[in-house]
mmCIF file of C-alpha atoms in Angstrom:
data_model
loop_
_atom_site.group_PDB
_atom_site.id
_atom_site.type_symbol
_atom_site.label_atom_id
_atom_site.label_comp_id
_atom_site.label_asym_id
_atom_site.label_seq_id
_atom_site.Cartn_x
_atom_site.Cartn_y
_atom_site.Cartn_z
ATOM 1 C CA MET A 1 -47.581 113.215 113.550
ATOM 2 C CA GLU A 2 -50.411 114.793 111.214
ATOM 3 C CA GLU A 3 -50.115 118.113 113.012
ATOM 4 C CA PHE A 4 -46.335 118.144 112.677
ATOM 5 C CA SER A 5 -46.409 117.067 109.084
ATOM 6 C CA VAL A 6 -48.892 120.072 107.983
ATOM 7 C CA ARG A 7 -46.924 122.749 110.162
ATOM 8 C CA THR A 8 -43.478 121.939 108.637
ATOM 9 C CA ASP A 9 -42.077 121.722 105.204
ATOM 10 C CA LEU A 10 -39.033 119.811 106.134
ATOM 11 C CA ALA A 11 -37.271 118.849 102.950
ATOM 12 C CA LEU A 12 -35.874 115.317 102.434
ATOM 13 C CA GLU A 13 -31.887 114.698 102.708
ATOM 14 C CA ALA A 14 -30.172 114.065 99.497
ATOM 15 C CA GLN A 15 -29.863 110.524 98.714
ATOM 16 C CA GLU A 16 -26.275 109.003 99.592
ATOM 17 C CA MET A 17 -24.252 107.768 96.619
ATOM 18 C CA ASN A 18 -23.896 104.067 96.597
ATOM 19 C CA VAL A 19 -20.110 104.125 96.965
ATOM 20 C CA HIS A 20 -18.164 101.989 99.304
ATOM 21 C CA PRO A 21 -16.104 104.053 101.799
ATOM 22 C CA ASP A 22 -12.923 102.760 100.540
ATOM 23 C CA GLU A 23 -13.758 104.048 96.944
ATOM 24 C CA LYS A 24 -15.145 107.309 97.955
ATOM 25 C CA ALA A 25 -11.821 109.281 96.943
ATOM 26 C CA ASN A 26 -11.694 110.100 93.316
ATOM 27 C CA LYS A 27 -14.685 107.863 92.376
ATOM 28 C CA SER A 28 -16.131 108.268 88.943
ATOM 29 C CA ASP A 29 -18.616 105.727 87.554
ATOM 30 C CA ASP A 30 -21.199 106.289 84.769
ATOM 31 C CA GLY A 31 -21.736 109.879 85.074
ATOM 32 C CA VAL A 32 -21.366 110.185 89.007
ATOM 33 C CA THR A 33 -18.214 111.487 90.341
ATOM 34 C CA VAL A 34 -17.359 111.342 94.105
ATOM 35 C CA ASN A 35 -14.557 113.003 95.690
ATOM 36 C CA GLU A 36 -13.702 113.229 99.471
ATOM 37 C CA GLU A 37 -11.078 115.296 101.600
ATOM 38 C CA LYS A 38 -10.695 115.956 105.121
ATOM 39 C CA ILE A 39 -9.831 119.604 106.609
ATOM 40 C CA ASP A 40 -9.123 119.699 110.292
ATOM 41 C CA ASP A 41 -12.047 117.655 111.768
ATOM 42 C CA ILE A 42 -14.339 118.340 108.720
ATOM 43 C CA THR A 43 -14.968 115.728 106.056
ATOM 44 C CA LEU A 44 -16.292 117.129 102.864
ATOM 45 C CA THR A 45 -17.735 114.746 99.937
ATOM 46 C CA TYR A 46 -18.084 116.144 96.716
ATOM 47 C CA VAL A 47 -20.610 114.659 94.206
ATOM 48 C CA LYS A 48 -21.047 115.665 90.452
ATOM 49 C CA VAL A 49 -23.868 114.151 88.574
ATOM 50 C CA ASP A 50 -24.032 114.767 84.637
ATOM 51 C CA GLU A 51 -27.251 113.775 82.543
ATOM 52 C CA ALA A 52 -26.205 110.235 82.149
ATOM 53 C CA GLY A 53 -25.717 109.930 85.732
ATOM 54 C CA ALA A 54 -29.023 111.640 86.577
ATOM 55 C CA ALA A 55 -30.848 109.181 84.364
ATOM 56 C CA ARG A 56 -29.062 106.163 86.027
ATOM 57 C CA ILE A 57 -29.460 107.213 89.564
ATOM 58 C CA GLY A 58 -32.790 109.267 89.539
ATOM 59 C CA LYS A 59 -30.860 112.525 91.035
ATOM 60 C CA LYS A 60 -30.901 115.558 89.237
ATOM 61 C CA ALA A 61 -27.662 116.611 87.341
ATOM 62 C CA GLY A 62 -25.683 119.140 89.427
ATOM 63 C CA HIS A 63 -23.064 119.712 92.241
ATOM 64 C CA TYR A 64 -23.624 118.397 95.494
ATOM 65 C CA VAL A 65 -21.199 119.035 98.605
ATOM 66 C CA THR A 66 -21.868 117.732 102.095
ATOM 67 C CA LEU A 67 -19.630 118.965 105.155
ATOM 68 C CA GLU A 68 -19.646 116.429 108.040
ATOM 69 C CA SER A 69 -18.509 117.642 111.307
ATOM 70 C CA GLN A 70 -19.364 117.060 115.088
ATOM 71 C CA ALA A 71 -18.891 120.695 115.870
ATOM 72 C CA ILE A 72 -22.498 121.361 116.781
ATOM 73 C CA ARG A 73 -22.998 118.043 118.498
ATOM 74 C CA LYS A 74 -20.018 118.708 120.699
ATOM 75 C CA GLN A 75 -20.647 122.351 120.988
ATOM 76 C CA ASP A 76 -17.156 123.018 120.238
ATOM 77 C CA THR A 77 -17.092 126.864 119.564
ATOM 78 C CA GLU A 78 -13.706 126.917 117.622
ATOM 79 C CA LEU A 79 -14.617 123.927 115.567
ATOM 80 C CA GLN A 80 -17.814 125.763 114.553
ATOM 81 C CA VAL A 81 -15.771 128.771 113.370
ATOM 82 C CA ARG A 82 -13.677 126.436 111.255
ATOM 83 C CA LEU A 83 -16.974 124.786 109.965
ATOM 84 C CA SER A 84 -18.331 128.293 109.019
ATOM 85 C CA THR A 85 -15.177 129.123 107.259
ATOM 86 C CA CYS A 86 -15.222 125.864 105.435
ATOM 87 C CA LEU A 87 -18.889 126.410 104.362
ATOM 88 C CA SER A 88 -17.893 129.972 103.105
ATOM 89 C CA HIS A 89 -15.158 128.659 101.130
ATOM 90 C CA GLN A 90 -17.634 125.879 99.461
ATOM 91 C CA LEU A 91 -20.279 128.306 99.037
ATOM 92 C CA LYS A 92 -18.224 130.715 97.050
ATOM 93 C CA LYS A 93 -17.044 127.620 94.874
ATOM 94 C CA LEU A 94 -20.514 126.521 94.028
ATOM 95 C CA MET A 95 -21.438 130.114 93.490
ATOM 96 C CA LYS A 96 -18.408 130.224 90.860
ATOM 97 C CA GLU A 97 -19.571 126.930 89.323
ATOM 98 C CA CYS A 98 -23.124 128.581 88.749
ATOM 99 C CA GLY A 99 -21.505 131.636 87.086
ATOM 100 C CA ILE A 100 -22.271 134.074 89.756
ATOM 101 C CA LYS A 101 -20.535 137.289 89.620
ATOM 102 C CA ASP A 102 -19.455 139.360 92.604
ATOM 103 C CA SER A 103 -21.888 142.150 91.632
ATOM 104 C CA ASP A 104 -24.939 139.685 91.256
ATOM 105 C CA ARG A 105 -27.879 140.481 93.769
ATOM 106 C CA CYS A 106 -28.980 137.614 95.886
ATOM 107 C CA LEU A 107 -32.015 136.732 97.613
ATOM 108 C CA ILE A 108 -31.731 134.402 100.644
ATOM 109 C CA VAL A 109 -34.782 132.395 101.547
ATOM 110 C CA GLY A 110 -35.255 130.898 105.118
ATOM 111 C CA LEU A 111 -37.519 127.965 104.622
ATOM 112 C CA GLY A 112 -39.454 126.496 107.682
ATOM 113 C CA ASN A 113 -41.531 127.304 110.655
ATOM 114 C CA ASN A 114 -39.932 129.238 113.489
ATOM 115 C CA ASN A 115 -42.498 127.720 115.870
ATOM 116 C CA VAL A 116 -41.396 124.200 115.325
ATOM 117 C CA THR A 117 -37.786 123.932 116.835
ATOM 118 C CA PRO A 118 -36.152 121.498 114.499
ATOM 119 C CA ASP A 119 -37.849 123.169 111.385
ATOM 120 C CA ALA A 120 -36.663 126.862 112.520
ATOM 121 C CA ILE A 121 -33.108 126.880 111.065
ATOM 122 C CA GLY A 122 -34.095 128.658 107.881
ATOM 123 C CA PRO A 123 -35.829 131.533 109.722
ATOM 124 C CA LEU A 124 -33.149 131.820 112.323
ATOM 125 C CA VAL A 125 -30.478 132.131 109.601
ATOM 126 C CA MET A 126 -32.725 135.122 108.128
ATOM 127 C CA ASN A 127 -32.315 136.750 111.553
ATOM 128 C CA GLU A 128 -28.527 136.916 111.213
ATOM 129 C CA VAL A 129 -27.707 137.457 107.526
ATOM 130 C CA VAL A 130 -26.205 140.786 106.506
ATOM 131 C CA VAL A 131 -29.099 142.520 104.394
ATOM 132 C CA THR A 132 -28.075 145.327 102.157
ATOM 133 C CA SER A 133 -30.611 145.604 99.264
ATOM 134 C CA HIS A 134 -32.183 148.711 100.760
ATOM 135 C CA LEU A 135 -29.262 150.410 101.170
ATOM 136 C CA PHE A 136 -28.350 149.883 97.635
ATOM 137 C CA LYS A 137 -31.650 151.261 96.571
ATOM 138 C CA LEU A 138 -32.036 154.326 99.099
ATOM 139 C CA GLN A 139 -28.613 155.099 100.253
ATOM 140 C CA PRO A 140 -25.881 153.797 97.728
ATOM 141 C CA GLU A 141 -23.381 156.323 99.071
ATOM 142 C CA THR A 142 -23.476 154.610 102.561
ATOM 143 C CA VAL A 143 -22.502 151.127 101.029
ATOM 144 C CA SER A 144 -18.870 150.540 101.227
ATOM 145 C CA GLU A 145 -16.626 148.214 98.591
ATOM 146 C CA GLY A 146 -16.937 144.578 99.145
ATOM 147 C CA TYR A 147 -20.671 144.249 99.788
ATOM 148 C CA ARG A 148 -23.222 143.077 97.451
ATOM 149 C CA SER A 149 -26.967 143.667 97.310
ATOM 150 C CA VAL A 150 -28.725 141.014 99.516
ATOM 151 C CA SER A 151 -32.428 140.676 100.695
ATOM 152 C CA ALA A 152 -33.715 138.015 102.834
ATOM 153 C CA VAL A 153 -37.170 136.655 103.381
ATOM 154 C CA SER A 154 -38.806 133.777 105.566
ATOM 155 C CA PRO A 155 -41.977 132.939 103.551
ATOM 156 C CA GLY A 156 -43.400 130.457 106.284
ATOM 157 C CA VAL A 157 -44.995 127.049 105.562
ATOM 158 C CA MET A 158 -48.128 126.362 103.556
ATOM 159 C CA GLY A 159 -49.751 124.822 106.560
ATOM 160 C CA VAL A 160 -49.715 128.156 108.094
ATOM 161 C CA THR A 161 -49.910 130.745 105.409
ATOM 162 C CA GLY A 162 -52.298 128.713 103.208
ATOM 163 C CA ILE A 163 -49.967 129.890 100.340
ATOM 164 C CA GLU A 164 -47.852 127.917 98.073
ATOM 165 C CA THR A 165 -44.191 128.744 99.248
ATOM 166 C CA SER A 166 -42.750 128.507 95.834
ATOM 167 C CA ASP A 167 -45.490 130.853 94.423
ATOM 168 C CA MET A 168 -44.614 133.309 97.276
ATOM 169 C CA ILE A 169 -40.824 133.163 96.191
ATOM 170 C CA HIS A 170 -41.912 133.403 92.412
ATOM 171 C CA GLY A 171 -43.622 136.773 93.456
ATOM 172 C CA ILE A 172 -40.885 138.200 95.365
ATOM 173 C CA ILE A 173 -38.301 137.361 92.656
ATOM 174 C CA HIS A 174 -40.833 139.013 90.040
ATOM 175 C CA GLU A 175 -41.016 142.232 92.051
ATOM 176 C CA THR A 176 -37.209 142.439 93.305
ATOM 177 C CA ASN A 177 -35.299 140.787 90.125
ATOM 178 C CA PRO A 178 -32.488 138.951 91.954
ATOM 179 C CA ASP A 179 -29.669 137.261 90.063
ATOM 180 C CA PHE A 180 -29.621 134.268 92.157
ATOM 181 C CA VAL A 181 -31.309 132.569 95.330
ATOM 182 C CA ILE A 182 -29.828 131.023 98.446
ATOM 183 C CA ALA A 183 -32.572 128.683 100.146
ATOM 184 C CA VAL A 184 -32.073 127.457 103.798
ATOM 185 C CA ASP A 185 -33.969 124.840 105.100
ATOM 186 C CA ALA A 186 -33.960 121.877 107.721
ATOM 187 C CA LEU A 187 -34.011 118.240 106.379
ATOM 188 C CA ALA A 188 -35.364 115.021 107.157
ATOM 189 C CA SER A 189 -32.246 112.481 107.451
ATOM 190 C CA ARG A 190 -31.652 109.412 105.987
ATOM 191 C CA SER A 191 -29.361 108.350 108.684
ATOM 192 C CA ILE A 192 -29.254 108.844 112.577
ATOM 193 C CA ASN A 193 -25.562 109.637 112.593
ATOM 194 C CA ARG A 194 -26.059 112.619 110.173
ATOM 195 C CA ILE A 195 -28.530 114.516 112.410
ATOM 196 C CA ASN A 196 -27.107 117.960 113.229
ATOM 197 C CA ALA A 197 -23.706 116.619 111.917
ATOM 198 C CA THR A 198 -23.794 117.682 108.188
ATOM 199 C CA ILE A 199 -24.476 120.568 106.135
ATOM 200 C CA GLN A 200 -25.488 119.902 102.469
ATOM 201 C CA LEU A 201 -25.228 122.300 99.576
ATOM 202 C CA SER A 202 -26.465 121.868 96.257
ATOM 203 C CA ASP A 203 -26.964 123.925 92.924
ATOM 204 C CA THR A 204 -30.175 121.617 92.149
ATOM 205 C CA GLY A 205 -32.584 123.308 94.270
ATOM 206 C CA ILE A 206 -35.087 121.855 97.013
ATOM 207 C CA HIS A 207 -38.112 120.277 97.708
ATOM 208 C CA PRO A 208 -40.100 121.972 100.682
ATOM 209 C CA GLY A 209 -42.162 119.167 102.392
ATOM 210 C CA SER A 210 -40.638 116.054 100.897
ATOM 211 C CA GLY A 211 -39.094 115.011 104.232
ATOM 212 C CA VAL A 212 -42.754 114.876 105.810
ATOM 213 C CA GLY A 213 -44.817 113.565 102.837
ATOM 214 C CA ASN A 214 -45.943 116.767 101.795
ATOM 215 C CA LYS A 215 -45.906 117.606 97.861
ATOM 216 C CA ARG A 216 -44.679 120.999 97.237
ATOM 217 C CA LYS A 217 -43.521 122.883 94.062
ATOM 218 C CA GLU A 218 -39.841 122.650 93.964
ATOM 219 C CA ILE A 219 -37.463 125.667 94.435
ATOM 220 C CA SER A 220 -34.967 125.376 91.470
ATOM 221 C CA LYS A 221 -33.517 127.113 88.480
ATOM 222 C CA GLU A 222 -36.106 125.245 86.364
ATOM 223 C CA THR A 223 -38.627 127.046 88.334
ATOM 224 C CA TYR A 224 -37.396 130.795 88.555
ATOM 225 C CA ASP A 225 -34.875 130.829 85.399
ATOM 226 C CA ILE A 226 -32.055 131.872 87.789
ATOM 227 C CA PRO A 227 -29.500 129.965 89.841
ATOM 228 C CA VAL A 228 -30.772 128.386 93.222
ATOM 229 C CA ILE A 229 -28.202 127.012 95.746
ATOM 230 C CA SER A 230 -29.547 124.984 98.588
ATOM 231 C CA ILE A 231 -28.268 124.868 102.068
ATOM 232 C CA GLY A 232 -29.755 122.110 104.114
ATOM 233 C CA VAL A 233 -29.382 120.505 107.632
ATOM 234 C CA PRO A 234 -30.752 117.178 108.867
ATOM 235 C CA THR A 235 -32.665 117.975 112.217
ATOM 236 C CA VAL A 236 -35.036 115.062 112.302
ATOM 237 C CA VAL A 237 -35.040 111.320 111.568
ATOM 238 C CA ASP A 238 -38.254 108.924 111.244
ATOM 239 C CA ALA A 239 -38.778 105.754 113.097
ATOM 240 C CA VAL A 240 -38.100 103.653 109.928
ATOM 241 C CA THR A 241 -34.516 104.823 109.650
ATOM 242 C CA ILE A 242 -33.990 104.632 113.437
ATOM 243 C CA THR A 243 -34.859 101.039 113.525
ATOM 244 C CA SER A 244 -33.214 100.038 110.355
ATOM 245 C CA ASP A 245 -29.899 101.740 111.425
ATOM 246 C CA SER A 246 -30.336 100.052 114.903
ATOM 247 C CA ILE A 247 -30.706 96.879 113.459
ATOM 248 C CA ASP A 248 -27.438 97.489 111.306
ATOM 249 C CA TYR A 249 -25.664 98.672 114.515
ATOM 250 C CA ILE A 250 -26.511 95.467 116.301
ATOM 251 C CA LEU A 251 -25.065 93.335 113.321
ATOM 252 C CA LYS A 252 -21.859 95.621 113.152
ATOM 253 C CA HIS A 253 -21.666 95.059 117.086
ATOM 254 C CA PHE A 254 -21.627 91.511 116.739
ATOM 255 C CA GLY A 255 -19.281 91.630 113.680
ATOM 256 C CA ARG A 256 -16.620 93.511 115.997
ATOM 257 C CA GLU A 257 -17.224 91.017 118.732
ATOM 258 C CA TRP A 258 -16.569 88.104 116.463
ATOM 259 C CA GLU A 259 -13.686 89.711 114.840
ATOM 260 C CA GLU A 260 -12.057 90.520 118.313
ATOM 261 C CA LYS A 261 -12.775 87.878 120.562
ATOM 262 C CA ASP A 262 -9.633 85.938 120.360
ATOM 263 C CA ARG A 263 -7.514 89.008 120.303
ATOM 264 C CA PRO A 264 -5.216 89.243 123.731
ATOM 265 C CA SER A 265 -6.142 92.771 124.069
ATOM 266 C CA GLY A 266 -10.049 91.822 124.439
ATOM 267 C CA VAL A 267 -9.022 90.178 127.689
ATOM 268 C CA LEU A 268 -7.817 93.264 129.292
ATOM 269 C CA SER A 269 -11.018 95.284 128.461
ATOM 270 C CA PRO A 270 -14.629 95.054 130.097
ATOM 271 C CA SER A 271 -16.900 93.205 127.218
ATOM 272 C CA MET A 272 -19.906 95.415 128.267
ATOM 273 C CA ASN A 273 -19.106 99.058 129.220
ATOM 274 C CA PRO A 274 -22.273 101.076 128.327
ATOM 275 C CA PHE A 275 -20.023 104.386 128.967
ATOM 276 C CA GLU A 276 -17.515 103.335 126.410
ATOM 277 C CA ARG A 277 -17.714 105.552 123.114
ATOM 278 C CA LYS A 278 -17.219 103.357 120.371
ATOM 279 C CA THR A 279 -17.265 103.781 116.437
ATOM 280 C CA LEU A 280 -18.833 101.011 114.346
ATOM 281 C CA THR A 281 -18.064 101.248 110.586
ATOM 282 C CA ASP A 282 -19.240 99.391 107.439
ATOM 283 C CA GLU A 283 -16.058 97.008 107.806
ATOM 284 C CA ASP A 284 -17.676 95.759 110.933
ATOM 285 C CA MET A 285 -20.778 94.274 109.097
ATOM 286 C CA PRO A 286 -20.456 90.591 109.461
ATOM 287 C CA GLY A 287 -20.948 88.330 106.213
ATOM 288 C CA GLU A 288 -24.448 86.856 104.958
ATOM 289 C CA GLU A 289 -24.207 83.797 106.976
ATOM 290 C CA GLU A 290 -23.464 85.659 110.209
ATOM 291 C CA ARG A 291 -26.024 87.991 109.810
ATOM 292 C CA LYS A 292 -28.490 85.093 109.167
ATOM 293 C CA ALA A 293 -27.401 83.622 112.265
ATOM 294 C CA VAL A 294 -28.400 86.511 114.241
ATOM 295 C CA LEU A 295 -31.468 87.971 112.695
ATOM 296 C CA GLY A 296 -32.715 84.985 110.505
ATOM 297 C CA MET A 297 -34.696 85.972 107.397
ATOM 298 C CA LEU A 298 -34.453 89.780 108.442
ATOM 299 C CA GLY A 299 -30.544 89.608 108.383
ATOM 300 C CA GLN A 300 -30.553 88.638 104.649
ATOM 301 C CA LEU A 301 -32.344 91.687 103.406
ATOM 302 C CA GLY A 302 -30.504 94.556 101.826
ATOM 303 C CA VAL A 303 -30.896 98.170 103.097
ATOM 304 C CA ASN A 304 -33.881 99.076 100.854
ATOM 305 C CA GLU A 305 -35.702 96.011 101.527
ATOM 306 C CA LYS A 306 -35.350 96.273 105.081
ATOM 307 C CA LYS A 307 -36.429 99.762 105.292
ATOM 308 C CA GLN A 308 -39.470 98.882 103.284
ATOM 309 C CA LEU A 309 -40.490 96.180 105.464
ATOM 310 C CA ILE A 310 -39.959 98.282 108.497
ATOM 311 C CA LYS A 311 -42.246 101.018 106.877
ATOM 312 C CA GLU A 312 -45.099 98.588 105.900
ATOM 313 C CA VAL A 313 -45.156 97.583 109.554
ATOM 314 C CA LEU A 314 -45.016 100.971 111.156
ATOM 315 C CA THR A 315 -46.842 103.122 109.016
ATOM 316 C CA PRO A 316 -50.364 101.643 109.108
ATOM 317 C CA LEU A 317 -49.888 101.548 112.989
ATOM 318 C CA GLY A 318 -49.348 105.250 112.975
ATOM 319 C CA HIS A 319 -45.862 104.689 114.604
ATOM 320 C CA ASN A 320 -43.393 105.994 111.740
ATOM 321 C CA LEU A 321 -42.975 109.025 114.192
ATOM 322 C CA MET A 322 -40.376 111.930 113.348
ATOM 323 C CA VAL A 323 -37.819 112.229 116.088
ATOM 324 C CA THR A 324 -35.245 114.926 116.957
ATOM 325 C CA PRO A 325 -32.557 114.939 119.758
ATOM 326 C CA LYS A 326 -33.317 116.488 123.092
ATOM 327 C CA GLU A 327 -30.589 119.052 122.599
ATOM 328 C CA VAL A 328 -32.265 120.621 119.603
ATOM 329 C CA ASP A 329 -32.747 123.866 120.845
ATOM 330 C CA SER A 330 -29.163 124.619 121.193
ATOM 331 C CA PHE A 331 -28.144 122.686 118.308
ATOM 332 C CA VAL A 332 -30.345 124.594 116.082
ATOM 333 C CA ARG A 333 -29.373 127.925 117.237
ATOM 334 C CA ASP A 334 -25.754 126.877 116.997
ATOM 335 C CA MET A 335 -26.244 125.597 113.247
ATOM 336 C CA ALA A 336 -28.198 128.765 112.320
ATOM 337 C CA HIS A 337 -25.078 130.820 113.485
ATOM 338 C CA VAL A 338 -22.426 128.714 111.470
ATOM 339 C CA ILE A 339 -24.752 129.148 108.504
ATOM 340 C CA SER A 340 -25.324 132.698 108.689
ATOM 341 C CA SER A 341 -21.548 133.378 109.265
ATOM 342 C CA GLY A 342 -20.710 131.407 106.519
ATOM 343 C CA VAL A 343 -23.364 133.031 103.959
ATOM 344 C CA ASN A 344 -22.113 136.564 105.240
ATOM 345 C CA SER A 345 -18.531 135.843 104.581
ATOM 346 C CA ALA A 346 -19.274 134.173 100.814
ATOM 347 C CA LEU A 347 -21.673 136.971 99.930
ATOM 348 C CA HIS A 348 -19.554 139.919 101.013
ATOM 349 C CA GLU A 349 -16.004 140.329 100.289
ATOM 350 C CA ALA A 350 -15.349 142.661 102.950
ATOM 351 C CA ILE A 351 -16.513 140.403 105.609
ATOM 352 C CA GLU A 352 -13.485 138.103 106.375
ATOM 353 C CA ASP A 353 -14.062 134.556 107.353
ATOM 354 C CA GLY A 354 -12.497 134.999 110.957
ATOM 355 C CA GLU A 355 -14.787 137.898 111.536
ATOM 356 C CA ALA A 356 -17.883 136.697 109.926
ATOM 357 C CA SER A 357 -19.679 136.015 113.281
ATOM 358 C CA SER A 358 -19.234 139.636 114.341
ATOM 359 C CA TYR A 359 -21.445 140.678 111.421
ATOM 360 C CA THR A 360 -24.534 138.638 112.682
ATOM 361 C CA ARG A 361 -27.600 140.666 113.972
ATOM 362 C CA ILE A 362 -28.090 138.614 117.189
#
């Protein structure tokens, strides 16, 4: 655990907004606006936080976009193409919100450690993005219309280089003078159901290492005086989150059983089928009395209280492990390809959405 923590700078997934699922669409409250829409099999959640909302929820003011899809988990190639196209459109919109022009020069930063699989998304994306800055500088006559100046770097992690990642990026920005930065990183998830199932965009920057307890300088507009757009993918989850979510799933399972036990359809289906694919939602969560009946005092705890208790138990024992799916190798490769294709299409007008994957290097 200690070695993993030192060798990775996983950032922490953005905190979910405390909004009931039925209220997600067009929800605005005290400086926080949440909108949700569905495109094909992709769910998009837009969150806008102003200064008043930032003070209330402890989250930086700005725009947050989450794309949720099973394209990677199901290894669905066609859905991955649609996810890449959707990512491209959302990245273009976020760039427009930041006032970024078509001619502005971009620096893409692939955060993470290529030798640690769940933390390798950033470096893998760097291998596939279309880099053009050297052509603009040395052979401008060879650059066709519809391409912008793009450079890319994968600075590694402080546990390997001994150098603060933010300082390395600061030096590169000072020497190359890009107009904006896109930072790509793996995240430590706050929920097991979002592992390799979401892509998060934000114009508020990113904190490398925050997901594994490493304090690093933030990569943001406040640090570099130019817009910074972050792209993050949850690839690992800690034991506290797994335990807490498992308790919730147990409660939701009992809630579903209590709700359906008297329905005629329940008689026709096996009550215990380990191979049956089911979906449990917040609506299945039983009331306080039922939760108390199942788990006693633990069932009465709120989400944050429950996680804090589990953390207090596991951390001193050294059991708050970081966990990633066994298919992480293929998941990370596919996700890196989706992100690089979306970024290529968003940055270069000449690259059409449906053809973006043809421009990757690998």
